[in-house]
Short mmCIF file of C-alpha atoms in Angstrom, two decimals:
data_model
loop_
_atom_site.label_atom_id
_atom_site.label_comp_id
_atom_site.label_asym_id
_atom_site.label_seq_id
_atom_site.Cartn_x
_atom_site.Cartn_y
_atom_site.Cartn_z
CA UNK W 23 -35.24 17.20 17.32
CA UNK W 24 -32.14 17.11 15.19
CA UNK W 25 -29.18 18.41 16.14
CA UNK W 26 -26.86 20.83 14.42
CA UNK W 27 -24.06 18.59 13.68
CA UNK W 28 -26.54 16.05 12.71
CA UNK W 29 -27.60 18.52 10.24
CA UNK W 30 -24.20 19.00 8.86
CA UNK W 31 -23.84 15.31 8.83
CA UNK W 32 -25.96 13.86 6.70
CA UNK W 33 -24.92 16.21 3.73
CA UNK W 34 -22.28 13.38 3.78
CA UNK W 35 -24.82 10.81 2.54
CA UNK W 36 -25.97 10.34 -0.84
CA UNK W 37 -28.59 7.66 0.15
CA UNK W 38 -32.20 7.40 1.44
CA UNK W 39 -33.06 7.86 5.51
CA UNK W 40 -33.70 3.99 5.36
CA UNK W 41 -30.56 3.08 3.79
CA UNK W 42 -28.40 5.50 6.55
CA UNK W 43 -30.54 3.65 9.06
CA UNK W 44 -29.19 0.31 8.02
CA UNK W 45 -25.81 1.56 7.20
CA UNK W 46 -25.46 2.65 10.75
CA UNK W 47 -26.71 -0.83 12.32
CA UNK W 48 -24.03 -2.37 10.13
CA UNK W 49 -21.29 0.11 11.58
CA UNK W 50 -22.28 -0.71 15.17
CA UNK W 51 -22.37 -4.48 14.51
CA UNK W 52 -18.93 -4.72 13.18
CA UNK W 53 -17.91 -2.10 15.84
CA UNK W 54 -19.42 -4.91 18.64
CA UNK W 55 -17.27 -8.13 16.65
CA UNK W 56 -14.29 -6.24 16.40
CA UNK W 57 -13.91 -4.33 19.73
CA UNK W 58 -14.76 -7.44 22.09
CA UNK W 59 -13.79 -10.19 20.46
CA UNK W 60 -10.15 -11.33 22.56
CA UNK W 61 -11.81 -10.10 25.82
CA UNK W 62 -10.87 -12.89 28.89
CA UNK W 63 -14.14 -14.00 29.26
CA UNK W 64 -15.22 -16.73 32.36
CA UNK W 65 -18.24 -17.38 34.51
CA UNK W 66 -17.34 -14.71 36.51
CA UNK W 67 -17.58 -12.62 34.28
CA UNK W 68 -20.04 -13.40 31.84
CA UNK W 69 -22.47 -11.08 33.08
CA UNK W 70 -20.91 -7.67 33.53
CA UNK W 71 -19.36 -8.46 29.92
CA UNK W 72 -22.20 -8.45 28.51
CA UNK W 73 -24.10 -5.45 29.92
CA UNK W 74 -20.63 -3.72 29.04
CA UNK W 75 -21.12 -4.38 25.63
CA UNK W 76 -24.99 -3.61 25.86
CA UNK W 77 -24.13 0.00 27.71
CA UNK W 78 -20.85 0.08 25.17
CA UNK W 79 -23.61 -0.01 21.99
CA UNK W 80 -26.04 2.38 23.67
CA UNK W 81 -23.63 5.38 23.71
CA UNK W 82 -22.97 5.61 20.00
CA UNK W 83 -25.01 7.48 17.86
CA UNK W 84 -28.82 6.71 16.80
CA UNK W 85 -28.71 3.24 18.64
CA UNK W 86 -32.14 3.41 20.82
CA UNK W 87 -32.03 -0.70 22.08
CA UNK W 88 -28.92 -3.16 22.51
CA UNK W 89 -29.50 -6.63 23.96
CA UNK W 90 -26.35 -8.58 23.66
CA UNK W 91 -25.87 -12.23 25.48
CA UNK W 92 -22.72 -14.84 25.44
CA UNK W 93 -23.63 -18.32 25.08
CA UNK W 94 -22.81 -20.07 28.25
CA UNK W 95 -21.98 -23.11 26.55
CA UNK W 96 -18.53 -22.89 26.10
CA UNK W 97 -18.18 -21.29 30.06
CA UNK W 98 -17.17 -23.74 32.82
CA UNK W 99 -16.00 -23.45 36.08
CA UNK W 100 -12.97 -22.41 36.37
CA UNK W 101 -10.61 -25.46 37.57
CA UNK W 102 -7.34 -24.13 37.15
CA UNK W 103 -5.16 -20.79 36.35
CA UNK W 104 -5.77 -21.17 32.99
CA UNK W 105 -9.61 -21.81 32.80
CA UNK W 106 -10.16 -18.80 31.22
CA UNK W 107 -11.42 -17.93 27.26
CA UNK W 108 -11.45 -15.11 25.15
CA UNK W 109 -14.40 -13.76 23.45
CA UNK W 110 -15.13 -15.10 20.10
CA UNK W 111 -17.78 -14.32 17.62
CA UNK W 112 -19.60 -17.19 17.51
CA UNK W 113 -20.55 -17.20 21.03
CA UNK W 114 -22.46 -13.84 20.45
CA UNK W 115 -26.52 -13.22 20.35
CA UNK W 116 -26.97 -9.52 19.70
CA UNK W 117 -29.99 -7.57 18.53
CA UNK W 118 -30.10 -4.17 18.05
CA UNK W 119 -32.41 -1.35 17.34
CA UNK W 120 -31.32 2.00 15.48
CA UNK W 121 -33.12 4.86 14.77
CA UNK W 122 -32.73 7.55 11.91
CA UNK W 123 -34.72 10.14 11.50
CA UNK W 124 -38.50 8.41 11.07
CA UNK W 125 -37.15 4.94 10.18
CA UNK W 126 -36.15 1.92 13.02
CA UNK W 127 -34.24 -0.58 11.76
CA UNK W 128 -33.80 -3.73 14.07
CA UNK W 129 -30.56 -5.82 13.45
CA UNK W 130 -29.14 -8.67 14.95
CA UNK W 131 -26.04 -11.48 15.42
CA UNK W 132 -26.17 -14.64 15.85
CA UNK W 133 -24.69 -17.60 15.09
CA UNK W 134 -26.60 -19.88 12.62
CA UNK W 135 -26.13 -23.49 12.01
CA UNK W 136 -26.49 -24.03 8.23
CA UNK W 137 -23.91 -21.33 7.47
CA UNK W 138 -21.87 -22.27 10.68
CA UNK W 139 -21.10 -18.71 10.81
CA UNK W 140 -22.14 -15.91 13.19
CA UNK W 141 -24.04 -13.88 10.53
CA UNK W 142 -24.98 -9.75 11.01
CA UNK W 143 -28.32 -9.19 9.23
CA UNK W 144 -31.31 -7.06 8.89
CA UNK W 145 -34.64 -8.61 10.74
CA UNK W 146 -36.61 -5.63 10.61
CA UNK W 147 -36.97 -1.65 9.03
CA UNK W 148 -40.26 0.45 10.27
CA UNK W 149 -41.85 1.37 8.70
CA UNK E 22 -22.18 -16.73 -9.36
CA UNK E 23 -23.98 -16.95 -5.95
CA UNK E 24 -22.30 -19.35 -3.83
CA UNK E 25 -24.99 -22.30 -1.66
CA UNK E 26 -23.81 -20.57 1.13
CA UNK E 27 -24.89 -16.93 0.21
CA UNK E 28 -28.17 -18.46 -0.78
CA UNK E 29 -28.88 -19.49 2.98
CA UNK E 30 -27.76 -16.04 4.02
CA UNK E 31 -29.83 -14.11 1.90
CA UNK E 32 -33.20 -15.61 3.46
CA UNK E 33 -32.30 -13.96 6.72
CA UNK E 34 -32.79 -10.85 5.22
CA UNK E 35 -35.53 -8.55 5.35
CA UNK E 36 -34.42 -5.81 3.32
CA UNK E 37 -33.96 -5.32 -0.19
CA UNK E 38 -30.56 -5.47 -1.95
CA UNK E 39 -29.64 -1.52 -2.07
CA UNK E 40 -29.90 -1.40 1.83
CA UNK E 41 -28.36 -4.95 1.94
CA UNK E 42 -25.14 -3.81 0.29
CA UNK E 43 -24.54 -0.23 2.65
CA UNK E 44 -25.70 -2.19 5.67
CA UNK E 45 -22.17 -4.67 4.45
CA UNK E 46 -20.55 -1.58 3.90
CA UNK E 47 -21.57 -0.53 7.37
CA UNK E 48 -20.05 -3.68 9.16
CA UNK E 49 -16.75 -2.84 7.42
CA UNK E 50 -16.15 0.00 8.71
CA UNK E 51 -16.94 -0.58 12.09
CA UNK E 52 -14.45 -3.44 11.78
CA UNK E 53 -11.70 -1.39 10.56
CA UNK E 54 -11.87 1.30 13.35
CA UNK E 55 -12.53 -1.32 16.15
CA UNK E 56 -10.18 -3.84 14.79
CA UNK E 57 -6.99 -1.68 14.41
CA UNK E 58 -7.31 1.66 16.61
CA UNK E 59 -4.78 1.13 18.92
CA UNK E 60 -2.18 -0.16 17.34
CA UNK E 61 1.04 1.23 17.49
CA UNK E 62 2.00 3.18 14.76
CA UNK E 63 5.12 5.37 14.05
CA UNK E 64 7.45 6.95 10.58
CA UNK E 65 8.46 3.02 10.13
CA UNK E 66 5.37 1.35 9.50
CA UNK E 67 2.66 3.37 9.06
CA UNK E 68 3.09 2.10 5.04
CA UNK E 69 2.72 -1.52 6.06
CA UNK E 70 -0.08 -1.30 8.35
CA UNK E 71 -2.00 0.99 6.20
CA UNK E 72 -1.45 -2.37 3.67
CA UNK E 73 -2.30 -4.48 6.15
CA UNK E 74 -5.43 -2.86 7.13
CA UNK E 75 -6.58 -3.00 3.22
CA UNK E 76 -5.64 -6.43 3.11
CA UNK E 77 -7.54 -7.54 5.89
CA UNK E 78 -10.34 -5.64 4.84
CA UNK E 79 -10.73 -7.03 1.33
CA UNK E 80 -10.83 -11.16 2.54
CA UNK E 81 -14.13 -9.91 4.13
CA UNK E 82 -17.55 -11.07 2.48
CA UNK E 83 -18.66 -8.74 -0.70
CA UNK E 84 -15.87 -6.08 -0.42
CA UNK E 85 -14.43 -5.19 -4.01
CA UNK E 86 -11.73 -2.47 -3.15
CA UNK E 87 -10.61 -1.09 0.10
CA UNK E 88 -7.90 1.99 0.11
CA UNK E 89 -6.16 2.77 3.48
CA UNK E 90 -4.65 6.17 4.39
CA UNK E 91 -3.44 7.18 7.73
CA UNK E 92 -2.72 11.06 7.94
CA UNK E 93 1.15 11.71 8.58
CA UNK E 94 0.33 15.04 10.34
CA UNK E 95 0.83 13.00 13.75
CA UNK E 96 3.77 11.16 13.04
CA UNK E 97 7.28 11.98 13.30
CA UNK E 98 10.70 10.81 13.34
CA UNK E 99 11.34 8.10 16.29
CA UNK E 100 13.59 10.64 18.72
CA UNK E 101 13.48 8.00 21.88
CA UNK E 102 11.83 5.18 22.64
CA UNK E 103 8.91 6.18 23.86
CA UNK E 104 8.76 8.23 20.99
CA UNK E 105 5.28 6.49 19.14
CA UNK E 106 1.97 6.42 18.96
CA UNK E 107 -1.50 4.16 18.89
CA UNK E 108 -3.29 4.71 16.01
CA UNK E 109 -6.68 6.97 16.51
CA UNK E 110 -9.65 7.53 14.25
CA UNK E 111 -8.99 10.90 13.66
CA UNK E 112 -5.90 9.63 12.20
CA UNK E 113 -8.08 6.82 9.25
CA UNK E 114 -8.95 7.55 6.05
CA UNK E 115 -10.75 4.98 4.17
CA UNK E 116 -13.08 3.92 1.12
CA UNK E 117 -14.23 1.23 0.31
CA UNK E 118 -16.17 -0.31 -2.60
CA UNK E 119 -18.44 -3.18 -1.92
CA UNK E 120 -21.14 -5.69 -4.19
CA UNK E 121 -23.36 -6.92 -3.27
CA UNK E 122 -25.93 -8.71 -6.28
CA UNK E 123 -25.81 -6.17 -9.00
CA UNK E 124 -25.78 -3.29 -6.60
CA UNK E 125 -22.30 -1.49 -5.60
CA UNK E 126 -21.76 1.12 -2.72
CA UNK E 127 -18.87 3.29 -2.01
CA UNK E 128 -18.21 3.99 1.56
CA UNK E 129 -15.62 6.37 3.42
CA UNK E 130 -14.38 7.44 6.57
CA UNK E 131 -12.45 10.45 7.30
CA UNK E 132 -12.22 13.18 9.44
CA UNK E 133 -14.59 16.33 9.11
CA UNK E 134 -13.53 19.79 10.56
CA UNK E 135 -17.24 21.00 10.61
CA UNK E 136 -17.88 18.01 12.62
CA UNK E 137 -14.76 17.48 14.87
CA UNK E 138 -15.61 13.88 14.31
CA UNK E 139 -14.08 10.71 11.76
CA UNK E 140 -17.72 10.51 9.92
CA UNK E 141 -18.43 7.04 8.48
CA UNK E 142 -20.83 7.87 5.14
CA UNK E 143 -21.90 6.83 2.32
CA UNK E 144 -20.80 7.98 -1.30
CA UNK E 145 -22.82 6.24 -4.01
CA UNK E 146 -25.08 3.67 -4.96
CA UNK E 147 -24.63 1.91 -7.84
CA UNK E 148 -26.95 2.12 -10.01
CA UNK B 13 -2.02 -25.45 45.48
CA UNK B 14 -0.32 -25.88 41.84
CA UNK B 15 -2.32 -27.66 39.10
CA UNK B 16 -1.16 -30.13 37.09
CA UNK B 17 -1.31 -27.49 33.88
CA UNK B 18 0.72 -24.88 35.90
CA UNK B 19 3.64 -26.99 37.14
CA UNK B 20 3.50 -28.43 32.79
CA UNK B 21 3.71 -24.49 31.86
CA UNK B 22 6.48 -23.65 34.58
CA UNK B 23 8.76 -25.86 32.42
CA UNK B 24 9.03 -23.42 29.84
CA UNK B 25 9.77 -20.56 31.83
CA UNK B 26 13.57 -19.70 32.04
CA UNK B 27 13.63 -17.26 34.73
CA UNK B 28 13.36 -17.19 38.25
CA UNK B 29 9.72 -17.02 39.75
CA UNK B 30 10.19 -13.46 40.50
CA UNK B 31 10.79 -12.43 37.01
CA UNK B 32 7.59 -14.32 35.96
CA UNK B 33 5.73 -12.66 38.34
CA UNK B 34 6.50 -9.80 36.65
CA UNK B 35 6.54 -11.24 33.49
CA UNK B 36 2.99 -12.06 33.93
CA UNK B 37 1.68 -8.39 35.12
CA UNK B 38 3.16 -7.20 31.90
CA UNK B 39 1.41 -9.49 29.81
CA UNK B 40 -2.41 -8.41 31.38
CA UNK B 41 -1.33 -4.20 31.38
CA UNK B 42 -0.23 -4.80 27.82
CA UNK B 43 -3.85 -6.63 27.53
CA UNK B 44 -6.03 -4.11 29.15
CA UNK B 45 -4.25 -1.28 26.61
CA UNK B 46 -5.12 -2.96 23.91
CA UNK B 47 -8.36 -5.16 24.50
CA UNK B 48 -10.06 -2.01 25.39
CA UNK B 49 -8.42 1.53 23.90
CA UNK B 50 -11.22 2.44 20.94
CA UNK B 51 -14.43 1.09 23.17
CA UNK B 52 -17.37 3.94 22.88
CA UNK B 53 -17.25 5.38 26.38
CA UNK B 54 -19.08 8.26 27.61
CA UNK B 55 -20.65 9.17 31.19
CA UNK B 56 -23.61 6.96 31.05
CA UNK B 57 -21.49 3.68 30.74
CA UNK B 58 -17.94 4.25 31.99
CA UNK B 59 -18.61 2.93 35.40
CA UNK B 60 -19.85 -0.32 34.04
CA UNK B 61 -16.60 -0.54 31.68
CA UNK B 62 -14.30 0.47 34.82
CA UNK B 63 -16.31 -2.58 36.03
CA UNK B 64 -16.16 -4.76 33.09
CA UNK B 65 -12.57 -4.30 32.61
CA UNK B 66 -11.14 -5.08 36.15
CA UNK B 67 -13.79 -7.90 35.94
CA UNK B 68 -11.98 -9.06 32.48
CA UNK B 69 -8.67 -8.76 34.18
CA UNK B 70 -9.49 -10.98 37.10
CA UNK B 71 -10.27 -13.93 35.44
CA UNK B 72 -6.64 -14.35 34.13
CA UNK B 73 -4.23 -16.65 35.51
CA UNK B 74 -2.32 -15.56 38.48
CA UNK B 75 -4.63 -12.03 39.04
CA UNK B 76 -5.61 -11.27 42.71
CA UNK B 77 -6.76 -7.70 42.54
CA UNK B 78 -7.56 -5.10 39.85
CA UNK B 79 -8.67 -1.45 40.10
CA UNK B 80 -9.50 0.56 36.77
CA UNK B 81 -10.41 4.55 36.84
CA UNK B 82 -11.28 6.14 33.63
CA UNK B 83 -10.41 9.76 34.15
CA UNK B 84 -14.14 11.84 33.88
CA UNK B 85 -12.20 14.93 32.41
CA UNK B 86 -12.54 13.89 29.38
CA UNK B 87 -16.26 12.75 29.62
CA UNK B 88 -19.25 15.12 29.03
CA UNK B 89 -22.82 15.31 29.43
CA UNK B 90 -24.03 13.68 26.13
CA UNK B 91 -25.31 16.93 23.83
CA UNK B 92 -26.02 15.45 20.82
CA UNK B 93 -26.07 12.55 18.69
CA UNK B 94 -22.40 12.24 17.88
CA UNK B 95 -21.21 13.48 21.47
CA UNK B 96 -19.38 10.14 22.85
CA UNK B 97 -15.93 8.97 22.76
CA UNK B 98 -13.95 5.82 22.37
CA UNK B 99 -11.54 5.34 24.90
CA UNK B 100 -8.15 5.94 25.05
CA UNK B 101 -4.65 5.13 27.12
CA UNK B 102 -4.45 8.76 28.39
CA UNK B 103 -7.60 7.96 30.11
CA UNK B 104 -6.68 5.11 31.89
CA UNK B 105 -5.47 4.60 35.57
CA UNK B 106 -5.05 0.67 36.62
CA UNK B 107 -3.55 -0.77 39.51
CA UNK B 108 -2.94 -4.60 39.67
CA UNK B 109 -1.56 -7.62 41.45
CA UNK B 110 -0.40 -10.86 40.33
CA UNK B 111 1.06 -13.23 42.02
CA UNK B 112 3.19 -16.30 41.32
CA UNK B 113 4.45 -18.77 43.48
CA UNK B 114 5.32 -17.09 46.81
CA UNK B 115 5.80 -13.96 45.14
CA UNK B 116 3.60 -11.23 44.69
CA UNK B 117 3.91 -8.03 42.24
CA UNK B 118 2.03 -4.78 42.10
CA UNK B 119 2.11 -3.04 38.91
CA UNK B 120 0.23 -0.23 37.59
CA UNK B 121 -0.79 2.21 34.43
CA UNK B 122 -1.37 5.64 34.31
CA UNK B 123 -0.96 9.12 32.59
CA UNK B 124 2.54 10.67 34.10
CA UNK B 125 2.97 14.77 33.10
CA UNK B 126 6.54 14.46 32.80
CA UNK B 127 7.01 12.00 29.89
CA UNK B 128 3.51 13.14 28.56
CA UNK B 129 3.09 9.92 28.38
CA UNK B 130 0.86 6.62 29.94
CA UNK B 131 3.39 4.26 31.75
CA UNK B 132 2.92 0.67 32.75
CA UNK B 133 5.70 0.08 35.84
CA UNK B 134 6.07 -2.69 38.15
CA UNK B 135 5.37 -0.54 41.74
CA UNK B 136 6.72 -3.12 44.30
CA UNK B 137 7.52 -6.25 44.38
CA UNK B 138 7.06 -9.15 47.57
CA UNK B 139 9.15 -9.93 49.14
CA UNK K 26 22.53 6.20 25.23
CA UNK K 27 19.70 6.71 27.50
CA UNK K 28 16.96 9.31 26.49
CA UNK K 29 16.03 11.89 29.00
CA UNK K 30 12.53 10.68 29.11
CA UNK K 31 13.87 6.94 29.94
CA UNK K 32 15.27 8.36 32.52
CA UNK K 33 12.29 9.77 34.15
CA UNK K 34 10.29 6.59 33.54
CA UNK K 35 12.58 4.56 35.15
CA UNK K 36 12.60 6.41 38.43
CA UNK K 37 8.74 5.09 38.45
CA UNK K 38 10.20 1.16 38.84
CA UNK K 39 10.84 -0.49 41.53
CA UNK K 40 12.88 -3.46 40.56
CA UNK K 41 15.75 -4.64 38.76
CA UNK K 42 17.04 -4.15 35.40
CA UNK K 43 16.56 -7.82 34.62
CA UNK K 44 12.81 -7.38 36.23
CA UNK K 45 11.67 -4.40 34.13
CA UNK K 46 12.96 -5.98 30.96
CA UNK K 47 10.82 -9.25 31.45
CA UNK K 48 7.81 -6.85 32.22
CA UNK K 49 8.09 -4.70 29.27
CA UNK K 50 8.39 -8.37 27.14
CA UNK K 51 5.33 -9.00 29.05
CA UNK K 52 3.28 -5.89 27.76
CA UNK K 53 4.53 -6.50 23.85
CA UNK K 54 3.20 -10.14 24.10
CA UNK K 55 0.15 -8.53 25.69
CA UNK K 56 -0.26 -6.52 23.12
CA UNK K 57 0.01 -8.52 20.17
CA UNK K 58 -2.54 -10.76 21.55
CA UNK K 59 -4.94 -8.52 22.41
CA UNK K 60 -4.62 -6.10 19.15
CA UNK K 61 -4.93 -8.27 16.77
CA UNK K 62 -6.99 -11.52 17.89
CA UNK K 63 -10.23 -10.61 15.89
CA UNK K 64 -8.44 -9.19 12.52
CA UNK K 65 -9.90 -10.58 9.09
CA UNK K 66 -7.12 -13.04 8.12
CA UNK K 67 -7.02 -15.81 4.78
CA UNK K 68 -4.31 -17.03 2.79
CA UNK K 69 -4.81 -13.53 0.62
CA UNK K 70 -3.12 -11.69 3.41
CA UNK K 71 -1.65 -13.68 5.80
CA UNK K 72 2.04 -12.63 4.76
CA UNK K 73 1.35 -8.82 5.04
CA UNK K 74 -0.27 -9.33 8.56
CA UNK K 75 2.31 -11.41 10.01
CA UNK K 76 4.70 -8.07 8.35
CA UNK K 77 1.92 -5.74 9.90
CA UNK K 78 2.29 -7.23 13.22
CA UNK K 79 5.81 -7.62 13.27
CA UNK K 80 6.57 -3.91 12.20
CA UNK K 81 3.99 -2.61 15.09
CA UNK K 82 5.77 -4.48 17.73
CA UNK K 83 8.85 -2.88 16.25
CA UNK K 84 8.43 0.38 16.89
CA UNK K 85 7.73 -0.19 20.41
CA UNK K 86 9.88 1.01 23.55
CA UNK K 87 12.87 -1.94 23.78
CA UNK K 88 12.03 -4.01 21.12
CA UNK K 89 15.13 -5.25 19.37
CA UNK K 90 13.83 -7.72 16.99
CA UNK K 91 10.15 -9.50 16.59
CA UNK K 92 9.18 -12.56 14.60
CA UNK K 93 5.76 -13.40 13.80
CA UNK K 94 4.28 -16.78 12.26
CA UNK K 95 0.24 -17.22 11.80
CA UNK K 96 -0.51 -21.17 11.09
CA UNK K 97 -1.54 -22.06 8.27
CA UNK K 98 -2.88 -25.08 8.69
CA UNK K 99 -6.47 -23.16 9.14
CA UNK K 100 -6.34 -21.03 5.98
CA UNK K 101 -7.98 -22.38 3.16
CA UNK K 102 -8.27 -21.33 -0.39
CA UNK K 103 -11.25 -19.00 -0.60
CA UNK K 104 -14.39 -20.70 -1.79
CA UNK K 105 -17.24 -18.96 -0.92
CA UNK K 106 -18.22 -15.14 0.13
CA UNK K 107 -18.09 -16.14 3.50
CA UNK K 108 -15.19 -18.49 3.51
CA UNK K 109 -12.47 -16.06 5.47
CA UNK K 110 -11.61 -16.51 9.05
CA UNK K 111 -10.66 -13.96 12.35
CA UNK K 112 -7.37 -14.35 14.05
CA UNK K 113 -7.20 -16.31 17.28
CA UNK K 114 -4.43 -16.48 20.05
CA UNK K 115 -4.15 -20.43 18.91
CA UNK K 116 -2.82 -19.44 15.46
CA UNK K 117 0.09 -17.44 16.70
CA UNK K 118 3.69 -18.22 16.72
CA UNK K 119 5.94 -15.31 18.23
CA UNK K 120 9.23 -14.47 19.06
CA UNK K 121 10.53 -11.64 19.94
CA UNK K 122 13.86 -9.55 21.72
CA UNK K 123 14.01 -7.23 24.53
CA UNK K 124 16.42 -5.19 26.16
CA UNK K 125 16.69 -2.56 28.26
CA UNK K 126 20.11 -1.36 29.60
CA UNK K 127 22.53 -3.96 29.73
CA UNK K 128 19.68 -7.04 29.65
CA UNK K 129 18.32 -8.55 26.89
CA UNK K 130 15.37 -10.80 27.13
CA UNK K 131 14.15 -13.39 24.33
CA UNK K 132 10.21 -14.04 24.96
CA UNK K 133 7.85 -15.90 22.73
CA UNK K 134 4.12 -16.87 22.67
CA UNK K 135 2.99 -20.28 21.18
CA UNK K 136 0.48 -23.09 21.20
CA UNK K 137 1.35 -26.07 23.57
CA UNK K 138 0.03 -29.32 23.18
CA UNK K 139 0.42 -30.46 26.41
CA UNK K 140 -1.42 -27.15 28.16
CA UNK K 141 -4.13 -26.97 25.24
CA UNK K 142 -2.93 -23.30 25.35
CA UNK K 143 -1.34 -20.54 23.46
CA UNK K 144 1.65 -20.00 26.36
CA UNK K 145 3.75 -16.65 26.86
CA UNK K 146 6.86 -17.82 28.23
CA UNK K 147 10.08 -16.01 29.07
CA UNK K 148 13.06 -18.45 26.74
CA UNK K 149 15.94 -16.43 27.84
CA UNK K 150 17.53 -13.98 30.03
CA UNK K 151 20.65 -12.28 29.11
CA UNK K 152 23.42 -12.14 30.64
#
């Protein structure tokens, strides 16, 4: 069921329901970069960070999934005061699923090694 | 020219190059709202900032143009100094123009009174 | 017990340890503002961002305690697609302690009615 | 001259003039951190940010003066799509003038060698 203001919405868009599907993926990935990365991130924390970001994701609009882990690679115990890091992109795996209308598109980020570079792309649109 | 780099990217694509390009134009917007609401903003440098939000916008991958306004409705002369504000969404209005291959979207953001609500749409594909 | 990085930092500090202890709580209310102001918050996450954020907090050098309210007046039942929020200073009520040394500062944020305005201040300081 | 509303915040503190004045430098370094770790930066705008960051400091309650450096010894000349870089708390150098009342406080925020660490540090208290 679509909503009124959804309605009134998507006179906005000159595109096709699959394109506003993978426009909107894009807006929540760069929404996910920008809004976390520089968080104090630590063992202790690793966790609740990243349901945060997962629960963060699942408010906005037309996002129906959100799995988002931190690589645990760059976490240590913390030894001293200032054994602490902030949140950078390359230590984020995110995939996310977003729903317009009839069409799912599944997006993720992650970084890859041969363009050592967290990339945002589009794995999937159903149908 | 496509760079070696873009080459790589491009295989982790499942899309064509029409939803390719808004899903880019997608990320930058969600960058831009995450990235810089909540930073102060007053009279004396709302000109700079709104610079220095195009700026940062156009070093990104595949963006062309980027233009910047942020409404002056809110902000008014420094009386004491406390006397500022954070910048908001409501406050942003952007478009921005970006290529990707031989197809070129125009995105905005700005604030809709049916909607109550900054929308983040998209203009026009090209061609 | 000091570590060997703490006593190295101390060296640049000059103040007395009570104005870095206050020193330092300004640094993480001026983080919380704006690491978080602009996350998508609505009632189905904001505990788990109350939680994430004093979580965040902790993990910095020289935190002991941190307790983070988002105010639920603002936050509705979600009605449709676009009903969320992203959060904002207004919102906010934090209490924290640092402490430095022998010396130990409580400091806090929240919305006061007379300057219309949300105020970081240092609440006590001990001894 | 001392605004009505700095008045009524100051009633809130419980400290000294010298003590609040190192706080609020506290929440400005805070804050520059935490804003604008994460924003797009490359030699094409690394001038206007370093503007845009100083000006948004500026217009802050008891900021007198703020200086702001971003290293360039990570920027490269742009040679691919993907070739740009985010901020991080490693590439800052700040510096940047307090005062409230009668005390004026010079704080900065830098990368040491010996801590492996971008430090905020409190350089001077005056009188």
């Amino acid at each position: 069921m679509t909503s009124r203001r959804e309605e009134l919405a998507t006179n906005y868009f000159n595109c096709s329901e699959r394109e506003r599907a993978v426009f909107e993926a894009g807006i929540k990935l760069g929404t996910i970069y920008h809004q976390f990365v520089g968080t104090p991130v630590a063992a202790a924390n690793v966790e609740i960070l990243e349901r945060a970001i997962e629960d963060g994701v699942r408010v906005q609009p037309f996002v129906k999934d959100a799995k988002v882990r931190i690589s645990r690679e760059a976490l240590r115990r913390k030894k001293d005061e200032f054994d602490y890091q902030t949140l950078t992109g390359n230590m984020l795996i995110v995939e996310l699923t977003v729903a317009v209308g009839g069409t799912t598109v599944v997006a993720g980020m992650d970084f890859k090694d041969d363009l050592h570079y967290p990339l945002m792309y589009v794995k999937e649109i159903i149908p």
